[in-house]
Amino acid sequence: MGHDGNGLQPEFWARPLVATALAECDMATLLDEVRSAHGWTQSQLAHAVGYSQSWVSKVLRGQQMLSVDQIRDIARTLGVPQYLLRIGDRGGEDPTKRRDFSKVAFLAALPVAPSISYRAADETTAASLAAITGAQRRLESDTPARELARGAVAHVELTKRALARSAETPFAIEVCPTVSEAAGFAAWLHADMQDIGTARMFYRFAVDSARRAEHPLLEAYMLGSLAAFEIDHDDPQLGLSMVAQARARTGSHPPPTARAWLACIEALGHAARRDAHSALRCLREAELAVAAGERTVSPPWPWVFPFDPGKLAGYRALVMVRLGRPQDAVAAFTESLVSVRPAAKQQALLMLEVATARRMAGEVDEAFTLAQEALKAGVVYSSERVLQRVRRFRRDYEGPPSLLVREFDDRLRSTAV
């Protein structure tokens, strides 16, 4: 009598290693992860799938080829979500041996052999795909982006295949937005790795997918994310044009959270162009939207949290740094950090902004002390985004090299070894 694997929670299939195994039909990894999750021995796993222990041992070591029928049978027995499992490819290829997927391939329409059939999407498909993206996002706060990127890119492919299989079902409208969500997260990870070209590609794919989903707020969210990305990478004019597109997608009466967020991104764009009047006007608009949002129970999807005064203060601080107003920036940062507890990598980026404001105010030692803490976080979490900002912070300082500055330089040089 076989065991039933349906007891595994949806979050299990969202684990990066499991998501990648699903995408690559890596049955050795998948079986070992299921075995570990249940606390089974190899013998118990063999009993569960109805094969001998020696046969299972060979599968786990990658020494036993599986037919498509065997994969399907084992997947059904263990409760593996088959709509997330890539089964088979062009004739004859061992499905357990495929490992290498290029980034471009994930965004291209992959041909599927007509002899291979896939399970159609059902009412659980969209929720399962969204759960994977959500779990990956939760892991991102304290996990190096490089450790998550492969699984995230694989998940983009999972969502694309699920959407293709849902085309003739009533569930397509629910599955379609999950493609945009997954691509947006993949873009964020690649931006953290400073893989700018790949990040931009995924962001644009996320925008296009949201447009195809005919979900105006999701499209506005992805356009706003791409706008912030372009502003952050020294193209504020392009970013501002994308903010305008995003505003158009939110309609004449946008939700307060969307309005406040987009107004803050626009303020950053104007500040990057040293247009103080326009930047401050956008911050005032954001203040009005935040006040209106305080009467709202929850923000509309895809926003998860309301845009509160603490977040507004954080954006105000960023704007003030770019406008060269260090005292206003420090005051705003202080206000934001009282009410908001950012994740480790985000906190490092904020520390660098505070350090920049301190340096502009002439408080050099305080500035480099903060920058040194940010540098530590960048190293611990392998965040190229943080490390690149640290290097920019150092380049912008042209004052005398104090003892603290020399210690900072020594640590910074060690990261390049």
Coordinates of C-alpha atoms in Angstrom, one line a residue:
M1 CA 0.0 0.0 0.0
G2 CA 1.7 3.3 -1.2
H3 CA 1.9 6.4 0.9
D4 CA 0.1 9.5 -0.2
G5 CA 2.3 12.6 -0.7
N6 CA -0.6 15.0 -0.8
G7 CA 0.1 15.9 2.8
L8 CA 2.9 18.2 1.7
Q9 CA 2.0 21.9 2.0
P10 CA 2.0 24.1 -1.1
E11 CA 5.0 26.0 0.3
F12 CA 7.0 22.8 -0.2
W13 CA 6.7 23.0 -4.0
A14 CA 7.8 26.6 -3.7
R15 CA 11.3 25.8 -2.3
P16 CA 13.9 27.0 -4.8
L17 CA 15.5 23.5 -5.1
V18 CA 12.1 21.8 -5.5
A19 CA 10.9 24.4 -8.0
T20 CA 14.0 24.0 -10.1
A21 CA 13.7 20.2 -10.0
L22 CA 10.1 20.5 -11.1
A23 CA 11.1 22.7 -14.0
E24 CA 13.9 20.4 -15.1
C25 CA 12.1 17.1 -14.4
D26 CA 15.0 16.3 -12.1
M27 CA 13.4 13.2 -10.5
A28 CA 16.5 12.4 -8.4
T29 CA 16.4 15.7 -6.6
L30 CA 12.6 15.7 -6.4
L31 CA 12.4 12.3 -4.9
D32 CA 15.1 13.0 -2.4
E33 CA 13.4 16.2 -1.3
V34 CA 10.0 14.5 -0.9
R35 CA 11.7 11.7 1.0
S36 CA 13.4 14.2 3.3
A37 CA 10.2 16.2 3.8
H38 CA 8.4 13.1 5.0
G39 CA 11.3 11.9 7.1
W40 CA 11.4 8.6 5.1
T41 CA 14.4 6.3 4.6
Q42 CA 15.2 5.1 1.1
S43 CA 13.3 1.8 1.9
Q44 CA 10.2 3.7 2.9
L45 CA 10.4 5.8 -0.2
A46 CA 10.7 2.7 -2.3
H47 CA 7.6 1.2 -0.6
A48 CA 5.7 4.5 -1.2
V49 CA 6.4 4.4 -5.0
G50 CA 6.1 0.7 -5.4
Y51 CA 9.7 -0.1 -6.5
S52 CA 12.6 -1.9 -5.0
Q53 CA 15.0 -0.1 -2.7
S54 CA 18.0 -0.8 -5.0
W55 CA 16.0 0.8 -8.0
V56 CA 15.2 3.9 -5.9
S57 CA 18.8 4.1 -4.8
K58 CA 20.0 4.2 -8.5
V59 CA 17.4 6.9 -9.3
L60 CA 18.6 9.1 -6.4
R61 CA 22.2 8.6 -7.6
G62 CA 21.2 9.6 -11.2
Q63 CA 22.1 6.1 -12.5
Q64 CA 18.6 5.0 -13.4
M65 CA 16.7 6.3 -16.4
L66 CA 12.9 6.8 -16.1
S67 CA 10.3 6.6 -18.8
V68 CA 7.7 9.2 -19.1
D69 CA 5.1 6.7 -17.8
Q70 CA 7.2 5.9 -14.8
I71 CA 7.6 9.7 -14.0
R72 CA 3.9 10.2 -14.3
D73 CA 3.1 7.2 -12.1
I74 CA 5.5 8.2 -9.4
A75 CA 4.3 11.8 -9.5
R76 CA 0.7 10.7 -9.1
T77 CA 1.6 8.4 -6.2
L78 CA 3.5 11.0 -4.3
G79 CA 1.1 13.8 -5.0
V80 CA 3.5 15.9 -7.1
P81 CA 1.6 18.7 -8.9
Q82 CA 1.9 17.5 -12.5
Y83 CA 1.0 20.8 -14.0
L84 CA 4.2 22.2 -12.5
L85 CA 6.3 19.2 -13.7
R86 CA 7.9 19.3 -17.1
I87 CA 7.5 15.8 -18.4
G88 CA 9.3 14.8 -21.6
D89 CA 10.6 16.7 -24.6
R90 CA 11.7 15.8 -28.1
G91 CA 11.9 12.1 -28.8
G92 CA 14.4 9.9 -27.0
E93 CA 15.9 12.4 -24.7
D94 CA 16.2 11.2 -21.1
P95 CA 14.0 13.7 -19.2
T96 CA 16.0 13.2 -16.0
K97 CA 19.2 14.4 -17.7
R98 CA 18.1 17.9 -18.8
R99 CA 19.8 20.6 -16.7
D100 CA 20.8 23.5 -18.8
F101 CA 18.3 26.2 -19.7
S102 CA 19.5 29.5 -21.1
K103 CA 17.9 32.7 -19.9
V104 CA 16.7 33.5 -23.4
A105 CA 15.0 30.1 -23.6
F106 CA 12.8 30.9 -20.6
L107 CA 11.3 33.9 -22.4
A108 CA 11.0 32.1 -25.8
A109 CA 8.1 30.0 -26.9
L110 CA 9.4 26.5 -26.4
P111 CA 8.2 23.9 -28.9
V112 CA 6.5 20.9 -27.4
A113 CA 6.4 17.5 -29.1
P114 CA 2.7 16.7 -30.0
S115 CA 3.1 13.2 -28.7
I116 CA 3.5 14.5 -25.1
S117 CA 0.3 15.4 -23.3
Y118 CA 0.1 17.7 -20.2
R119 CA -2.5 17.9 -17.5
A120 CA -4.7 20.9 -18.1
A121 CA -4.9 23.7 -15.5
D122 CA -7.5 23.6 -12.9
E123 CA -8.8 25.8 -10.1
T124 CA -5.7 25.2 -8.0
T125 CA -3.1 26.1 -10.7
A126 CA -3.0 29.9 -10.2
A127 CA -3.0 29.7 -6.4
S128 CA -0.1 27.2 -6.5
L129 CA 1.9 29.3 -8.9
A130 CA 1.3 32.4 -6.9
A131 CA 2.3 30.6 -3.7
I132 CA 5.7 29.7 -5.2
T133 CA 6.4 33.3 -6.1
G134 CA 5.3 34.5 -2.7
A135 CA 7.5 32.0 -0.9
Q136 CA 10.5 33.0 -3.1
R137 CA 9.8 36.6 -2.2
R138 CA 9.8 35.8 1.5
L139 CA 13.2 34.0 1.1
E140 CA 14.7 36.9 -0.8
S141 CA 14.9 39.2 2.3
D142 CA 17.7 37.3 3.8
T143 CA 19.0 35.0 1.0
P144 CA 21.6 35.9 -1.6
A145 CA 19.9 36.6 -4.9
R146 CA 22.3 34.3 -6.7
E147 CA 20.9 31.3 -4.7
L148 CA 17.3 32.1 -5.7
A149 CA 17.8 33.3 -9.3
R150 CA 17.9 29.9 -11.0
G151 CA 14.7 28.7 -9.3
A152 CA 13.0 32.1 -10.1
V153 CA 13.9 31.9 -13.7
A154 CA 12.7 28.3 -13.8
H155 CA 9.5 29.4 -12.2
V156 CA 8.9 31.9 -15.0
E157 CA 9.0 29.0 -17.4
L158 CA 6.6 27.0 -15.2
T159 CA 4.1 29.9 -15.3
K160 CA 4.4 30.2 -19.0
R161 CA 3.8 26.5 -19.6
A162 CA 0.8 26.6 -17.1
L163 CA -0.6 29.5 -19.1
A164 CA -0.3 27.6 -22.3
R165 CA -2.1 24.6 -20.9
S166 CA -4.9 26.8 -19.5
A167 CA -5.6 28.5 -22.8
E168 CA -8.7 26.5 -23.5
T169 CA -10.0 26.6 -19.9
P170 CA -11.9 29.1 -17.8
F171 CA -8.8 29.3 -15.5
A172 CA -6.6 31.2 -18.0
I173 CA -7.7 34.6 -16.7
E174 CA -6.4 33.5 -13.2
V175 CA -3.1 32.0 -14.4
C176 CA -2.1 34.8 -16.7
P177 CA -1.2 37.3 -14.0
T178 CA 1.1 34.8 -12.3
V179 CA 3.4 35.0 -15.3
S180 CA 3.9 38.7 -14.8
E181 CA 4.5 38.3 -11.1
A182 CA 7.1 35.6 -11.6
A183 CA 8.9 37.6 -14.2
G184 CA 8.9 40.7 -12.0
F185 CA 10.5 38.8 -9.2
A186 CA 13.2 37.4 -11.5
A187 CA 13.9 40.9 -12.6
W188 CA 14.3 42.1 -9.0
L189 CA 16.8 39.3 -8.3
H190 CA 18.9 40.0 -11.4
A191 CA 18.9 43.7 -10.5
D192 CA 20.3 42.7 -7.1
M193 CA 23.1 40.8 -8.9
Q194 CA 23.8 43.8 -11.1
D195 CA 22.9 41.8 -14.2
I196 CA 21.2 44.9 -15.6
G197 CA 20.5 43.6 -19.1
T198 CA 18.7 40.4 -17.8
A199 CA 16.9 42.4 -15.2
R200 CA 15.6 44.9 -17.8
M201 CA 14.5 42.0 -20.1
F202 CA 12.5 40.3 -17.3
Y203 CA 10.9 43.7 -16.2
R204 CA 9.8 44.3 -19.8
F205 CA 8.4 40.8 -20.0
A206 CA 6.6 41.3 -16.8
V207 CA 5.0 44.5 -18.2
D208 CA 4.0 42.8 -21.4
S209 CA 2.6 39.8 -19.5
A210 CA 0.5 42.1 -17.3
R211 CA -0.8 43.8 -20.4
R212 CA -1.8 40.5 -22.0
A213 CA -3.5 39.6 -18.7
E214 CA -5.6 42.8 -19.2
H215 CA -5.0 43.7 -15.5
P216 CA -4.5 47.5 -15.5
L217 CA -3.3 47.7 -11.8
L218 CA -0.8 44.8 -12.4
E219 CA 0.5 46.6 -15.5
A220 CA 0.8 49.8 -13.6
Y221 CA 2.7 48.0 -10.8
M222 CA 5.2 46.5 -13.3
L223 CA 5.6 49.8 -15.2
G224 CA 6.3 51.5 -11.9
S225 CA 8.8 48.9 -10.9
L226 CA 10.6 49.3 -14.3
A227 CA 10.4 53.1 -13.9
A228 CA 12.1 52.9 -10.5
F229 CA 14.7 50.5 -12.0
E230 CA 15.5 52.9 -14.9
I231 CA 15.7 56.0 -12.5
D232 CA 18.0 54.0 -10.2
H233 CA 20.3 53.3 -13.2
D234 CA 20.7 56.8 -14.4
D235 CA 17.9 57.2 -16.9
P236 CA 15.4 59.4 -15.1
Q237 CA 13.8 60.7 -18.3
L238 CA 12.9 57.2 -19.4
G239 CA 11.7 56.4 -15.9
L240 CA 9.4 59.4 -15.8
S241 CA 7.9 58.4 -19.1
M242 CA 7.1 55.0 -17.7
V243 CA 5.6 56.5 -14.5
A244 CA 3.2 58.5 -16.8
Q245 CA 2.2 55.3 -18.5
A246 CA 1.6 53.6 -15.2
R247 CA -0.5 56.5 -14.0
A248 CA -2.6 56.2 -17.1
R249 CA -3.2 52.5 -16.4
T250 CA -4.5 53.3 -12.9
G251 CA -7.4 55.3 -14.2
S252 CA -9.0 58.6 -13.1
H253 CA -9.5 57.4 -9.6
P254 CA -6.5 55.4 -8.6
P255 CA -6.3 53.5 -5.3
P256 CA -4.4 55.6 -2.7
T257 CA -1.6 53.1 -2.4
A258 CA -0.9 53.1 -6.1
R259 CA -1.2 56.9 -6.3
A260 CA 1.2 57.4 -3.4
W261 CA 3.8 54.9 -4.7
L262 CA 3.8 56.2 -8.2
A263 CA 4.0 59.8 -7.0
C264 CA 7.1 58.9 -4.9
I265 CA 8.8 57.2 -7.8
E266 CA 8.1 60.3 -10.0
A267 CA 9.5 62.5 -7.2
L268 CA 12.7 60.4 -7.4
G269 CA 12.9 60.9 -11.1
H270 CA 12.5 64.6 -10.8
A271 CA 15.1 64.8 -8.0
A272 CA 17.6 62.9 -10.2
R273 CA 17.1 65.6 -12.7
R274 CA 17.6 68.3 -10.0
D275 CA 14.0 69.5 -10.5
A276 CA 13.2 70.4 -6.9
H277 CA 9.9 72.1 -7.6
S278 CA 8.4 69.0 -9.4
A279 CA 9.9 66.6 -6.9
L280 CA 8.4 68.4 -3.9
R281 CA 5.0 68.7 -5.8
C282 CA 5.0 64.9 -6.2
L283 CA 5.8 64.4 -2.5
R284 CA 2.8 66.6 -1.6
E285 CA 0.6 64.5 -3.8
A286 CA 1.9 61.3 -2.1
E287 CA 1.1 62.8 1.3
L288 CA -2.5 63.4 0.3
A289 CA -2.8 59.9 -1.1
V290 CA -1.3 58.4 2.2
A291 CA -3.8 60.4 4.2
A292 CA -6.6 59.0 2.0
G293 CA -5.2 55.5 2.3
E294 CA -5.4 55.5 6.1
R295 CA -9.1 55.0 5.7
T296 CA -8.6 52.0 3.5
V297 CA -8.7 48.5 5.0
S298 CA -6.1 46.9 2.7
P299 CA -4.4 47.9 -0.6
P300 CA -5.4 46.4 -3.9
W301 CA -3.4 43.5 -5.3
P302 CA -0.6 43.4 -6.4
W303 CA 0.3 45.7 -3.6
V304 CA 0.7 43.7 -0.4
F305 CA 1.1 46.4 2.2
P306 CA -0.5 49.8 2.4
F307 CA 1.7 52.8 1.7
D308 CA 2.0 54.4 5.2
P309 CA 3.7 57.5 6.5
G310 CA 6.9 55.5 7.3
K311 CA 7.3 54.5 3.7
L312 CA 6.6 58.0 2.6
A313 CA 9.3 59.3 4.9
G314 CA 11.7 56.9 3.4
Y315 CA 11.1 58.1 -0.1
R316 CA 11.2 61.7 1.1
A317 CA 14.7 61.0 2.5
L318 CA 15.8 59.6 -0.8
V319 CA 14.5 62.6 -2.7
M320 CA 16.3 65.0 -0.3
V321 CA 19.6 63.2 -0.7
R322 CA 19.3 63.6 -4.5
L323 CA 18.4 67.3 -4.1
G324 CA 21.4 67.9 -1.9
R325 CA 19.5 68.6 1.3
P326 CA 21.3 66.5 3.9
Q327 CA 19.6 67.8 7.1
D328 CA 16.1 67.2 5.6
A329 CA 17.3 63.8 4.5
V330 CA 18.6 62.7 7.9
A331 CA 15.4 63.9 9.6
A332 CA 13.3 62.0 7.1
F333 CA 15.4 58.8 7.5
T334 CA 15.0 59.0 11.2
E335 CA 11.2 59.3 10.9
S336 CA 11.1 56.3 8.5
L337 CA 13.3 54.0 10.5
V338 CA 11.1 54.5 13.6
S339 CA 8.1 52.9 11.9
V340 CA 9.6 50.6 9.3
R341 CA 11.9 47.6 9.8
P342 CA 13.4 46.9 6.4
A343 CA 14.9 43.5 5.5
A344 CA 18.7 43.2 5.7
K345 CA 19.6 44.0 2.2
Q346 CA 17.1 46.9 2.0
Q347 CA 18.4 48.2 5.3
A348 CA 22.0 48.2 3.9
L349 CA 20.8 50.3 1.0
L350 CA 19.1 52.7 3.4
M351 CA 22.2 52.9 5.5
L352 CA 24.1 54.0 2.4
E353 CA 21.6 56.7 1.8
V354 CA 21.9 57.9 5.3
A355 CA 25.7 57.7 5.0
T356 CA 25.5 59.9 1.9
A357 CA 23.4 62.5 3.7
R358 CA 25.9 62.4 6.6
R359 CA 28.8 62.9 4.3
M360 CA 27.1 65.8 2.6
A361 CA 26.6 67.4 6.0
G362 CA 30.3 67.1 6.7
E363 CA 29.9 64.2 9.2
V364 CA 32.5 62.0 7.5
D365 CA 33.3 59.5 10.3
E366 CA 29.7 58.9 10.9
A367 CA 29.1 58.4 7.2
F368 CA 31.9 55.9 6.8
T369 CA 30.8 54.0 9.9
L370 CA 27.4 53.5 8.3
A371 CA 28.9 52.6 5.0
Q372 CA 31.1 50.0 6.6
E373 CA 28.0 48.3 8.1
A374 CA 26.4 48.4 4.7
L375 CA 29.5 46.8 3.2
K376 CA 29.4 44.0 5.7
A377 CA 25.8 43.3 4.7
G378 CA 26.6 43.4 1.0
V379 CA 29.3 40.8 1.6
V380 CA 27.2 38.5 3.8
Y381 CA 24.3 38.5 1.4
S382 CA 26.4 38.5 -1.8
S383 CA 24.4 41.5 -3.0
E384 CA 26.1 43.2 -5.9
R385 CA 23.5 45.9 -5.8
V386 CA 24.7 46.9 -2.2
L387 CA 28.4 46.5 -3.1
Q388 CA 28.0 48.6 -6.2
R389 CA 26.3 51.4 -4.1
V390 CA 29.2 51.1 -1.6
R391 CA 31.7 51.6 -4.3
R392 CA 29.7 54.6 -5.6
F393 CA 29.6 56.1 -2.1
R394 CA 33.4 55.8 -1.9
R395 CA 34.0 57.4 -5.4
D396 CA 31.8 60.4 -4.5
Y397 CA 34.0 61.2 -1.4
E398 CA 36.9 63.4 -2.4
G399 CA 38.0 64.5 1.1
P400 CA 41.1 63.6 3.1
P401 CA 41.6 59.9 3.9
S402 CA 41.2 59.7 7.7
L403 CA 42.1 56.5 9.6
L404 CA 38.4 55.4 9.4
V405 CA 38.4 56.0 5.7
R406 CA 41.6 54.0 5.2
E407 CA 40.1 51.1 7.1
F408 CA 37.0 51.3 5.0
D409 CA 39.2 51.2 1.8
D410 CA 41.0 48.2 3.0
R411 CA 37.8 46.3 3.6
L412 CA 36.4 47.4 0.3
R413 CA 39.5 46.3 -1.6
S414 CA 39.2 42.8 0.1
T415 CA 35.8 42.3 -1.6
A416 CA 37.4 42.5 -5.0
V417 CA 39.8 39.7 -4.3

